[in-house]
Short mmCIF file of C-alpha atoms in Angstrom, two decimals:
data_model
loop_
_atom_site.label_atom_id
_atom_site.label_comp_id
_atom_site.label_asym_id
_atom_site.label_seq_id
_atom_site.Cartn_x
_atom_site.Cartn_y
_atom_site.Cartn_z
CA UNK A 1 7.75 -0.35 -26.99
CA UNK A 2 10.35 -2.62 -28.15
CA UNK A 3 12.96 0.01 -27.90
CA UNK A 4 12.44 0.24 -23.77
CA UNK A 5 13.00 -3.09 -22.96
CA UNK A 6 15.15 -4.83 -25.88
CA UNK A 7 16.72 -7.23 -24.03
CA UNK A 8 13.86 -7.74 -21.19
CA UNK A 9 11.43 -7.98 -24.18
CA UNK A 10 13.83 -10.90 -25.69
CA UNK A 11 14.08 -12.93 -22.43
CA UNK A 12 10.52 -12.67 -21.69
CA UNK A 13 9.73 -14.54 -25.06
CA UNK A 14 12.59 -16.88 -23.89
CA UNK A 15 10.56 -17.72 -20.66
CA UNK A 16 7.20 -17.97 -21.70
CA UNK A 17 8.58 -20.81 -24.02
CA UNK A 18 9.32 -22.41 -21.23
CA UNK A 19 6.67 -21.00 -18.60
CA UNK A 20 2.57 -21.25 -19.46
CA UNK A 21 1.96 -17.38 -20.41
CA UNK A 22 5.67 -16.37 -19.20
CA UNK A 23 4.65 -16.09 -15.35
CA UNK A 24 4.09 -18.04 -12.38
CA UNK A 25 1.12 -15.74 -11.12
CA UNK A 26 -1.86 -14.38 -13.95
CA UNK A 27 -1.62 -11.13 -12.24
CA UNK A 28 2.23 -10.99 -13.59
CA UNK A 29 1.54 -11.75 -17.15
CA UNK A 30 1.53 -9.71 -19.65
CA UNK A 31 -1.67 -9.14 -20.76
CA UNK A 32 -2.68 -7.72 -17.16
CA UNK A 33 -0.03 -4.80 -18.09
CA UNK A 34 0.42 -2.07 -20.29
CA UNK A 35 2.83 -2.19 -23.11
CA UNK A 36 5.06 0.12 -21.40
CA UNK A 37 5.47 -2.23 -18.78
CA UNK A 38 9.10 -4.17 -17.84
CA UNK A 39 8.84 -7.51 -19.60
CA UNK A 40 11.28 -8.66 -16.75
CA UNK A 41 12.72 -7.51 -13.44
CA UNK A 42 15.83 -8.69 -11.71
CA UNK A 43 16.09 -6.97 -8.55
CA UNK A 44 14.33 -4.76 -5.82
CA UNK A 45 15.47 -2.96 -3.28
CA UNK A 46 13.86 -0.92 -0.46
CA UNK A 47 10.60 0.87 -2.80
CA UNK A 48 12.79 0.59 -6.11
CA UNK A 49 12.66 -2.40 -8.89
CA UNK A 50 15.07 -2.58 -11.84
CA UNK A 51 14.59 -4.60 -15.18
CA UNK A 52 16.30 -6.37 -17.48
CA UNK A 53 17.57 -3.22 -19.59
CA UNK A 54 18.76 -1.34 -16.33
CA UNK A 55 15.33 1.06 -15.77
CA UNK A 56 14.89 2.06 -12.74
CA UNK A 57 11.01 2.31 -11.57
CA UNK A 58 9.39 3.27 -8.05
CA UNK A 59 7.64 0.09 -7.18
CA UNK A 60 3.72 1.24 -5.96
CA UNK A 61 2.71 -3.11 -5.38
CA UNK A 62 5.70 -3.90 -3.70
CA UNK A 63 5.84 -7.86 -5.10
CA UNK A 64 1.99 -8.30 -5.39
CA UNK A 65 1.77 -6.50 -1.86
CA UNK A 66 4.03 -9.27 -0.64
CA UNK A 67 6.70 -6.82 0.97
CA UNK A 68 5.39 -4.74 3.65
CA UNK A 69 8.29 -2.94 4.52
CA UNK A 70 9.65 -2.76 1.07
CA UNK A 71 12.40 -5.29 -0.70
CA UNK A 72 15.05 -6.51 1.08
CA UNK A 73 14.74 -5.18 4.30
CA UNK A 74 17.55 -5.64 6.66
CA UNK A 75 15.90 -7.33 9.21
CA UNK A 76 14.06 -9.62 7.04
CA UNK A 77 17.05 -10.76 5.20
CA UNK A 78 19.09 -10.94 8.51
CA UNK A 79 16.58 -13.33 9.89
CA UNK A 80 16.23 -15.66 6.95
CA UNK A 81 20.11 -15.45 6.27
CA UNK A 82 20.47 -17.06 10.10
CA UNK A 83 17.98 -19.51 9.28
CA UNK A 84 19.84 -21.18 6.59
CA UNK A 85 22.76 -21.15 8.76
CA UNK A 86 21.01 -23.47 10.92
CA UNK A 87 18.80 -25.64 7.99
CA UNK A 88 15.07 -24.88 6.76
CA UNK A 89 13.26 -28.49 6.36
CA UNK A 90 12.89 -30.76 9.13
CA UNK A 91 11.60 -34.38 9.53
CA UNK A 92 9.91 -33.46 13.22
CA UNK A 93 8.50 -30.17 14.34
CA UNK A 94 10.62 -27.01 14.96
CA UNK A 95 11.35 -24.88 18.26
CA UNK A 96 10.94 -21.73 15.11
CA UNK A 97 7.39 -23.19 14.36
CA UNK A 98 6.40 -22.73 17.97
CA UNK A 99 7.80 -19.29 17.92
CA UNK A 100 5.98 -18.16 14.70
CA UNK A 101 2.62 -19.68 15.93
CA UNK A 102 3.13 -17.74 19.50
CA UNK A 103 4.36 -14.74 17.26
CA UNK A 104 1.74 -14.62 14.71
CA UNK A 105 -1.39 -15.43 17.41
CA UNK A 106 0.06 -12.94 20.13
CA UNK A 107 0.66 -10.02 17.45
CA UNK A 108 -1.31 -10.74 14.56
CA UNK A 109 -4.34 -13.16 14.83
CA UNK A 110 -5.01 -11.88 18.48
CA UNK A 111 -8.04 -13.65 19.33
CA UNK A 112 -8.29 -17.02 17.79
CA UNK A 113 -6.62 -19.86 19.33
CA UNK A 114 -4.62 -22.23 17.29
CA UNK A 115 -3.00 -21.32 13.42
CA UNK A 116 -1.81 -24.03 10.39
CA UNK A 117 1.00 -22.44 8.29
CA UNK A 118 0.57 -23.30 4.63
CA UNK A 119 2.44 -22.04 1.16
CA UNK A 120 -0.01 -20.22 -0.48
CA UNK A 121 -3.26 -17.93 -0.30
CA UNK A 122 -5.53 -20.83 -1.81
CA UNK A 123 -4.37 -23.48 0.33
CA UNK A 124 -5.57 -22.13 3.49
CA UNK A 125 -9.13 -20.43 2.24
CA UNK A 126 -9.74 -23.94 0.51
CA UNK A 127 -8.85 -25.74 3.87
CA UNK A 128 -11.22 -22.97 5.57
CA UNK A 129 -14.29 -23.98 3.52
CA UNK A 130 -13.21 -27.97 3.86
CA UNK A 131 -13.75 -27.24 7.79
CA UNK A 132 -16.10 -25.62 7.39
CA UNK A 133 -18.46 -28.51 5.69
CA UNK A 134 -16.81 -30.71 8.60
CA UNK A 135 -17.86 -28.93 10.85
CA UNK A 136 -21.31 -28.27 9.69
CA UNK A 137 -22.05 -31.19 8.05
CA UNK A 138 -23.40 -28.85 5.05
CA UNK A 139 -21.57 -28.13 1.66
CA UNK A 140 -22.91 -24.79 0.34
CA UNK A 141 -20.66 -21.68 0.34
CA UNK A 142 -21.73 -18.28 -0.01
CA UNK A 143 -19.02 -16.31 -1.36
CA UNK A 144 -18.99 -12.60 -1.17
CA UNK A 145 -19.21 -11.20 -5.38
CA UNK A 146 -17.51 -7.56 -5.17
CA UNK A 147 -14.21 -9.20 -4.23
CA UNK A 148 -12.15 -10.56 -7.56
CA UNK A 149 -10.63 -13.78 -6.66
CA UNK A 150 -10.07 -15.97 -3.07
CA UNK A 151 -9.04 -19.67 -4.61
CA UNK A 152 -7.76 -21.97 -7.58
CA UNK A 153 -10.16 -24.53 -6.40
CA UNK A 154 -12.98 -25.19 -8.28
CA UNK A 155 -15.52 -24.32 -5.74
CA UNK A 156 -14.21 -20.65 -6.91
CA UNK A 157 -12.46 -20.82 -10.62
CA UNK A 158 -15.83 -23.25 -11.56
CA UNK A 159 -18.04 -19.98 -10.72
CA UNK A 160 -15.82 -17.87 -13.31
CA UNK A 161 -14.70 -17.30 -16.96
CA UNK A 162 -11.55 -19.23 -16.69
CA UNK A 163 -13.59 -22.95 -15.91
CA UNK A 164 -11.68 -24.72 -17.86
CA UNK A 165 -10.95 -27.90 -16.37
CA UNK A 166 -12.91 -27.98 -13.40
CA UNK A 167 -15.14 -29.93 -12.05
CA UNK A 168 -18.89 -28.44 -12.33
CA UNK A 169 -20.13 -29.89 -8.87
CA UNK A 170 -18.00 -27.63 -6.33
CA UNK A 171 -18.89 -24.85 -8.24
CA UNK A 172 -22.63 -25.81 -8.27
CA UNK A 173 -22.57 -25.36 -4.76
CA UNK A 174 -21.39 -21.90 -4.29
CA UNK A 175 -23.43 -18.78 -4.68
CA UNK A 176 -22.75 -15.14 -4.06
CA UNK A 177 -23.98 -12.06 -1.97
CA UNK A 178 -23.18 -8.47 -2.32
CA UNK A 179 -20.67 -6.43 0.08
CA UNK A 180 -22.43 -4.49 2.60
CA UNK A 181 -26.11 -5.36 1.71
CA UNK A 182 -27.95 -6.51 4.38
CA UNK A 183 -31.16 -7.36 3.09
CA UNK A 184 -29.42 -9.66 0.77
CA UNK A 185 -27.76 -11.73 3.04
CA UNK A 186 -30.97 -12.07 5.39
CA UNK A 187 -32.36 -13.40 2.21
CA UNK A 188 -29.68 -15.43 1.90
CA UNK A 189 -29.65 -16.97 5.13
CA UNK A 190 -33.91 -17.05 4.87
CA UNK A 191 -33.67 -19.24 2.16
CA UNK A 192 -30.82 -21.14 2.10
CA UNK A 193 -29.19 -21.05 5.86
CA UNK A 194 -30.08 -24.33 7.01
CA UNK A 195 -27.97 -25.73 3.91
CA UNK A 196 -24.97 -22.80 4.48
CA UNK A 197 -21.61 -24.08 5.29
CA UNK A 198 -19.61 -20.91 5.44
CA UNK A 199 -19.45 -17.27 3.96
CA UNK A 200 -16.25 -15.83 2.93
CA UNK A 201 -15.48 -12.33 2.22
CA UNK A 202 -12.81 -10.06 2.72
CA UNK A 203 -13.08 -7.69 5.54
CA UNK A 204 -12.58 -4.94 3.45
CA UNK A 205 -11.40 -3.73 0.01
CA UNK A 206 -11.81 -0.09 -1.05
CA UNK A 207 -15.18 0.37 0.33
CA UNK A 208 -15.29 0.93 3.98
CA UNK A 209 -17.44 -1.82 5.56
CA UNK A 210 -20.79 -1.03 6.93
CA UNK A 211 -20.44 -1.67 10.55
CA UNK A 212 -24.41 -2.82 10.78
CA UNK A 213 -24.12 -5.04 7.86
CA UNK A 214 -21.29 -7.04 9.82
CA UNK A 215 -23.32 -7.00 13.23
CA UNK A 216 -25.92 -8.79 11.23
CA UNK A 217 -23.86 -10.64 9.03
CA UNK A 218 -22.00 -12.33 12.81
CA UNK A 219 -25.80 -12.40 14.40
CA UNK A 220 -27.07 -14.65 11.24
CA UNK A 221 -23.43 -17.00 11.46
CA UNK A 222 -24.18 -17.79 14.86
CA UNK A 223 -27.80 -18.16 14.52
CA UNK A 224 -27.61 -20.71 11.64
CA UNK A 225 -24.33 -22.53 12.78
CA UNK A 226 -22.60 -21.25 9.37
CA UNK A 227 -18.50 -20.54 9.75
CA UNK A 228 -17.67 -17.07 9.32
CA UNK A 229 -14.52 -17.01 7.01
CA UNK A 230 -12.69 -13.00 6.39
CA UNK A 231 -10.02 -13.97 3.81
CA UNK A 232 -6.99 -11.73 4.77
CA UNK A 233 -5.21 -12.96 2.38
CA UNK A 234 -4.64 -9.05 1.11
CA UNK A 235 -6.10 -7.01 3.92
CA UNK A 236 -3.50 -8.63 6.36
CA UNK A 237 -0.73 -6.13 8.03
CA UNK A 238 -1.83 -3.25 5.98
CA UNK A 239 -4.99 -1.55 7.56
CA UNK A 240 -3.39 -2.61 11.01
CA UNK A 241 -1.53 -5.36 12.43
CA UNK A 242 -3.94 -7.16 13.10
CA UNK A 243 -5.10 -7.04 9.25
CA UNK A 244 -8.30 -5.41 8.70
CA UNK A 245 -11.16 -6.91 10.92
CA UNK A 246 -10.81 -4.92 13.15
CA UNK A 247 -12.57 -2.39 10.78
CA UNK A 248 -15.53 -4.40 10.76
CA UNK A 249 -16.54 -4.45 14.52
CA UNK A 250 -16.86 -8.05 14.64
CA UNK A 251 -14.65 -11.54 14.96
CA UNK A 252 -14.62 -13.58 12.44
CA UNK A 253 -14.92 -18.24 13.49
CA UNK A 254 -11.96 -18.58 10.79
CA UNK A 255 -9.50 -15.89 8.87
CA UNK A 256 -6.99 -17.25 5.88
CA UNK A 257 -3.80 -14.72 5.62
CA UNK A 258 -1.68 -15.08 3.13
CA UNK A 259 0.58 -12.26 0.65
CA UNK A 260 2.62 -10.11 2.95
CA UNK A 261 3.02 -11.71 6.28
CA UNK A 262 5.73 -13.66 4.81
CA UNK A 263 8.12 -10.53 4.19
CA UNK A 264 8.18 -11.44 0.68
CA UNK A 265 8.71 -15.06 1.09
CA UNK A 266 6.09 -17.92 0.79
CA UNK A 267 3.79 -18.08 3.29
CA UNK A 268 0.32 -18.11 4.18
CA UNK A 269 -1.50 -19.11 7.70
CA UNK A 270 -5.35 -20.16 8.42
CA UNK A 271 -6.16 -19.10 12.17
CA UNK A 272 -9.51 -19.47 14.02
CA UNK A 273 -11.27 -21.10 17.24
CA UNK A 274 -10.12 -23.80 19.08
CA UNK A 275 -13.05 -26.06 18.50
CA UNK A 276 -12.48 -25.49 14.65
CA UNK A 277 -9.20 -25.80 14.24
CA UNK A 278 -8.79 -28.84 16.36
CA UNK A 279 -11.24 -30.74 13.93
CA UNK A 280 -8.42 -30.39 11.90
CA UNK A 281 -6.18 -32.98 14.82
CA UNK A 282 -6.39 -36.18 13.25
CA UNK A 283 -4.76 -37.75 16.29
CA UNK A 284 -8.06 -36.77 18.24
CA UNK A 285 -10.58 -38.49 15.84
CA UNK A 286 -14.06 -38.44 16.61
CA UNK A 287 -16.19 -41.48 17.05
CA UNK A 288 -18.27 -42.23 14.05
CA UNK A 289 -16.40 -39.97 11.75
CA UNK A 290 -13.73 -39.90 8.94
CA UNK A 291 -10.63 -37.95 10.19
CA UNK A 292 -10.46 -34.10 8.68
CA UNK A 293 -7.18 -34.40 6.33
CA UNK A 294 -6.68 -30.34 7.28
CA UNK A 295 -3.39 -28.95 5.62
CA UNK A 296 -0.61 -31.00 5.24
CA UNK A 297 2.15 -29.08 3.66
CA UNK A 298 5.81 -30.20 3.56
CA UNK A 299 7.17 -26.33 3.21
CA UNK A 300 4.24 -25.23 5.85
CA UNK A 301 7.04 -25.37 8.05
CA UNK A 302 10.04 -23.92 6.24
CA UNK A 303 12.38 -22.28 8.37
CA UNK A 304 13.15 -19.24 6.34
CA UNK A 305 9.55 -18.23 5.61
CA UNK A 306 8.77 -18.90 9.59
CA UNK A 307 11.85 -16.47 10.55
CA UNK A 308 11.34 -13.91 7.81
CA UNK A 309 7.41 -13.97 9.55
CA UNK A 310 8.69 -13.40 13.01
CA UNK A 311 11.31 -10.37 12.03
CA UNK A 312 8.61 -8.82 9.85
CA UNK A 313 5.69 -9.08 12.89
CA UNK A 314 8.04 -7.71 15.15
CA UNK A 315 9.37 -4.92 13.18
CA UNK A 316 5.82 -3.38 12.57
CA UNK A 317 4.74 -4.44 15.89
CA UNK A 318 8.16 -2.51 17.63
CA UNK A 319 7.99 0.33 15.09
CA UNK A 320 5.65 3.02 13.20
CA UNK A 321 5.80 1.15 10.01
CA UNK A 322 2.35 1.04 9.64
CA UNK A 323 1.77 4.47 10.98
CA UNK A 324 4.46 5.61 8.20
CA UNK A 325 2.61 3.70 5.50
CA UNK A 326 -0.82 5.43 5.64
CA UNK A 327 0.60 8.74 6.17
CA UNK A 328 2.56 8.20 2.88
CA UNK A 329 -0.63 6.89 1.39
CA UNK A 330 -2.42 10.51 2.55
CA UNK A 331 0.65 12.19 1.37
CA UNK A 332 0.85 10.24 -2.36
CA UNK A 333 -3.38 10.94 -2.35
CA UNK A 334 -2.78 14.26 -2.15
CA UNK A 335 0.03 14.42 -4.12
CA UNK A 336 -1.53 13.06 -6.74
CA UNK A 337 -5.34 14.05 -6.64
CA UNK A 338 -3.41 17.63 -7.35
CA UNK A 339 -1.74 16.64 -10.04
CA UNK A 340 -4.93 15.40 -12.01
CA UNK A 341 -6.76 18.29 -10.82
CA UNK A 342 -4.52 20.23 -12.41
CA UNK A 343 -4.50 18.57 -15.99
CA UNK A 344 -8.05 19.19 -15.54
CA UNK A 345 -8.53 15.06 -15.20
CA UNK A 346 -10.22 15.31 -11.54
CA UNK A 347 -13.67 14.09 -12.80
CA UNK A 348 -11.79 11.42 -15.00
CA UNK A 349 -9.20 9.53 -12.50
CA UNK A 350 -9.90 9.11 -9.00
CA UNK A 351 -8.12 7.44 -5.90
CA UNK A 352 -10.70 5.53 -3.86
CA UNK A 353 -10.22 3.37 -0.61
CA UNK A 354 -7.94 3.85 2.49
CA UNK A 355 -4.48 5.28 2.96
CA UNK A 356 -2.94 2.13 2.83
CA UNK A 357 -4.24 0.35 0.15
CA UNK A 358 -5.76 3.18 -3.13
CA UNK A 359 -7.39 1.97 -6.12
CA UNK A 360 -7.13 3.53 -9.26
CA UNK A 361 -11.01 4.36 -10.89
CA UNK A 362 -11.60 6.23 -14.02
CA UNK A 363 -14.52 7.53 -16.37
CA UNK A 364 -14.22 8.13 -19.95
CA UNK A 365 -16.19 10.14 -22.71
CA UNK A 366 -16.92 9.70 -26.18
CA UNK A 367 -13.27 9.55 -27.36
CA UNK A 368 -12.30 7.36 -24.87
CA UNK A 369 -13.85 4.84 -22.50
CA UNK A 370 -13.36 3.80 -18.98
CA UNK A 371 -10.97 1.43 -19.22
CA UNK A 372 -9.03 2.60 -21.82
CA UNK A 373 -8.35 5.68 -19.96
CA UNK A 374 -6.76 3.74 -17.06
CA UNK A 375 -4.52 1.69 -19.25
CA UNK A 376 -3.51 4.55 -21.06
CA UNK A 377 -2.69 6.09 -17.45
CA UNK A 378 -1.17 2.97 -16.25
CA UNK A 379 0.93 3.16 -19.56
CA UNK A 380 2.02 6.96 -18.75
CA UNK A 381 3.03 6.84 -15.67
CA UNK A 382 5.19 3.40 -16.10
CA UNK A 383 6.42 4.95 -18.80
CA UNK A 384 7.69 8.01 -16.70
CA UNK A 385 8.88 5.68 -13.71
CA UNK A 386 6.17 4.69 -11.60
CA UNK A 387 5.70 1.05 -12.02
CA UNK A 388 1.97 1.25 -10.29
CA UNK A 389 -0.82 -1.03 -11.64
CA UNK A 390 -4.75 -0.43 -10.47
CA UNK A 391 -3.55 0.01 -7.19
CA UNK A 392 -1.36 1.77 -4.98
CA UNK A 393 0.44 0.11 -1.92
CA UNK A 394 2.53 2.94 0.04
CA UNK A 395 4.73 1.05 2.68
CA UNK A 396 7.12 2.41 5.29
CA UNK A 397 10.22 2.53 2.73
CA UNK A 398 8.49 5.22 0.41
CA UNK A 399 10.00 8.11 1.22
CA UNK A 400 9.44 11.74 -0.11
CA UNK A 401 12.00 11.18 -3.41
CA UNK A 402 9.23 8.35 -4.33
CA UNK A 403 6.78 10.63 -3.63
CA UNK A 404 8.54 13.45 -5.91
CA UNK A 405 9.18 10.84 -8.55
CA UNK A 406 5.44 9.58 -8.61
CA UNK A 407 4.19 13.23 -8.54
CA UNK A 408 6.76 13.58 -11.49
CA UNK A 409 4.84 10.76 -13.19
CA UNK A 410 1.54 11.40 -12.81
CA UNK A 411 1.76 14.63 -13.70
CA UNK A 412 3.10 13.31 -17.85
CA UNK A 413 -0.26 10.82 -17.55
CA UNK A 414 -2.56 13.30 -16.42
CA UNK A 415 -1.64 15.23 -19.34
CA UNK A 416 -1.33 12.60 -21.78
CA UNK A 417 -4.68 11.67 -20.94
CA UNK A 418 -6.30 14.85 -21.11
CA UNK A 419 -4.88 15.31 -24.52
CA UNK A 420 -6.58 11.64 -25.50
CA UNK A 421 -10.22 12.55 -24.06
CA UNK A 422 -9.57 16.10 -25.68
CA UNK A 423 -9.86 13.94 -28.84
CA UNK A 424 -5.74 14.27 -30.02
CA UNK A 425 -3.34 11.05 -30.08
CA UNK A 426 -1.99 9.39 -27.46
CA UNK A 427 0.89 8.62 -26.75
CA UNK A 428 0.52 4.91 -26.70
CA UNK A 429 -2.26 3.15 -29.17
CA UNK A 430 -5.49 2.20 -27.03
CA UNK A 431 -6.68 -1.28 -27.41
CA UNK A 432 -9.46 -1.59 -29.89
CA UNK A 433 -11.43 -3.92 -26.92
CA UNK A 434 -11.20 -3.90 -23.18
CA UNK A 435 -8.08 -5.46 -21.55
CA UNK A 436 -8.97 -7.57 -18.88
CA UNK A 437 -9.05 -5.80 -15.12
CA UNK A 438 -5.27 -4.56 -14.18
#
């Protein structure tokens, strides 16, 4: 695909000479994309991305879901651009981080009681867990196995494939539970809740949660003192603005948001119960016991992350943004469930999940598997335009033209891939093995 991207192909070798696998994230490497993918993009606006060689693509993950009203909304870039008018690092406090932690609990995290602003998604689910031993006095973590990844720390990494260079006792002392499965985690909590610390989970992910399971899940917490962690860090201000826990019918003791309440810039928050969080006040020790060393994050506090937070919140929370969103994600659902129905490919590709947030399943045949099916789509439909990877994240800026363009798209990798499980070529060469989960 060499002649799509000539020069993006060139500076992409360029970076990952410089950069371990050419990307800050694993998710933006290359090897979790298709070979028709842009090797490099240099600007977004709105629900479009260009690259390097001057494509122009409809952008389905606005930057990793960071973006929730699309690139360079006006009034996120007003608010950070009168931030740095007025500095972004401080050696005290800020009047803007009261106003973002009044902001995000009042809007957002209605219901706990204090929040910690942090940098990143791992940061505040690894603090979570390290108050949640604190506060226990137990270290084993039940982590919830259906959802892909919630930390770099070695309590989670340890318990994969990539385990290189951890350390094996964290990881020793986390074990999983299935989504949804209630039996499972009343055997979990038969045999091993006196020693349970917390459970994380995300509230939700493409299967709707099972209101009972949660009831029970919250009755067992309680019962055995273990901390209750939902990790918002992708539900949060897509299933409503309040993230997605609402959709399970109970309240979480501690949630970790990360990904798009920053507007597109860095920033993640942990929010919960007073009596948690203030463990985390090492000016109010308690007797007999080692402080809690919390979150301590020099850019926790950066101005232009805490503003772009505030104009986002209050865009969505003044507007139908969110409203817009899921009706685009019915619309593009629709749009393109009739597309593959009518390449025939209905029983091959599905859309599964909510509105705001689709994910991207396929079956294969004899000629061509599962997953070689959905790169091959994935491949297709970047090819045609649509830069979508296994999921699909409609926001408030996709407007009907996306919706024409996608339709557009899917419609050439629909029939590309009917052709391929018909048995004749493709028009991009399968891998001869799996490629790891896009």
């Amino acid at each position: 695909m060499d002649e799509l991207h000539p020069h993006g192909r060139s500076g992409a070798a360029r970076l990952r000479h410089l950069v371990p696998a050419g990307a800050h994230a694993y998710s933006k490497a290359a090897d979790q994309w298709p070979p028709t993918a842009p090797p490099l993009l240099t600007r977004g606006h709105g629900a479009f991305v260009w690259d390097a060689d001057g494509h122009r693509y409809t952008d389905w993950f606005t930057g990793l879901t960071c973006c929730p009203l699309g690139h360079a909304h006006p009034a996120v870039t007003a608010a950070v651009t009168r931030a740095l008018q007025h500095g972004t690092a401080f050696q005290l406090p800020t009047t803007m981080e009261l106003e973002a932690a009044e902001t995000f609990l009042g809007l957002v995290a209605a219901g706990d009681d204090m929040v910690k602003f942090a940098k990143n998604g791992s940061d505040t689910v690894d603090g979570s867990l390290k108050l949640a031993r604190y506060a226990t006095g137990r270290t084993l973590v039940a982590k919830c196995a259906d959802h892909p990844f919630f930390s770099t720390g070695d309590w989670f990494i340890g318990t994969t494939a990539a385990c290189g260079g951890t350390h094996p006792e964290p990881a020793a002392r986390t074990i999983n539970f299935p989504y949804n499965d209630t039996a499972a985690v009343e055997h979990l909590f038969t045999t091993r809740g006196e020693d349970l610390a917390a459970i994380i989970l995300e509230p939700v992910r493409f299967t709707p949660p099972d209101p009972a399971f949660f009831a029970r899940l919250r009755q067992l917490c309680t019962q055995h003192g273990t901390v209750l962690i939902f990790d918002e860090t992708v539900t949060g201000l897509k299933y409503h603005l309040g993230g997605a826990r609402a959709l399970t019918g109970v309240p979480p003791d501690l949630t970790c948001w990360g990904k798009g309440i920053g507007g597109g810039l860095p920033l993640s928050a942990l929010t919960g119960r007073r009596d948690l969080m203030e463990l985390g006040d090492h000016t109010r020790p308690i007797p007999g016991r080692p402080p809690l060393f919390l979150l301590s994050t020099t850019h926790g506090s950066d101005a232009t992350a805490l503003a772009a937070m505030i104009a986002l919140v209050n865009e969505i929370a003044t507007t139908d943004a969110l409203a817009r969103a899921h009706a685009t994600g019915a619309e593009l659902r629709h749009t393109v469930d009739a597309q593959l129905a009518e390449a025939g490919l209905a029983g091959h590709v599905r859309l599964t999940g909510y509105d705001c947030f689709l994910g991207i399943d396929t079956t294969g045949n004899d000629q061509v598997s599962g997953p070689q099916l959905k790169t091959l789509f994935l491949a297709e439909a970047i090819r045609a335009g649509a830069l979508v990877r296994g999921i699909f994240y409609p926001t408030a800026v996709h407007t009907d033209e996306h919706l024409d363009l996608t339709a557009q798209a899917a419609r050439h990798a629909a029939d590309v891939c009917a052709r391929a499980l018909d048995g004749g070529p493709a028009a991009v060469c399968l891998p001869a093995t799996t490629r790891r989960p896009l």
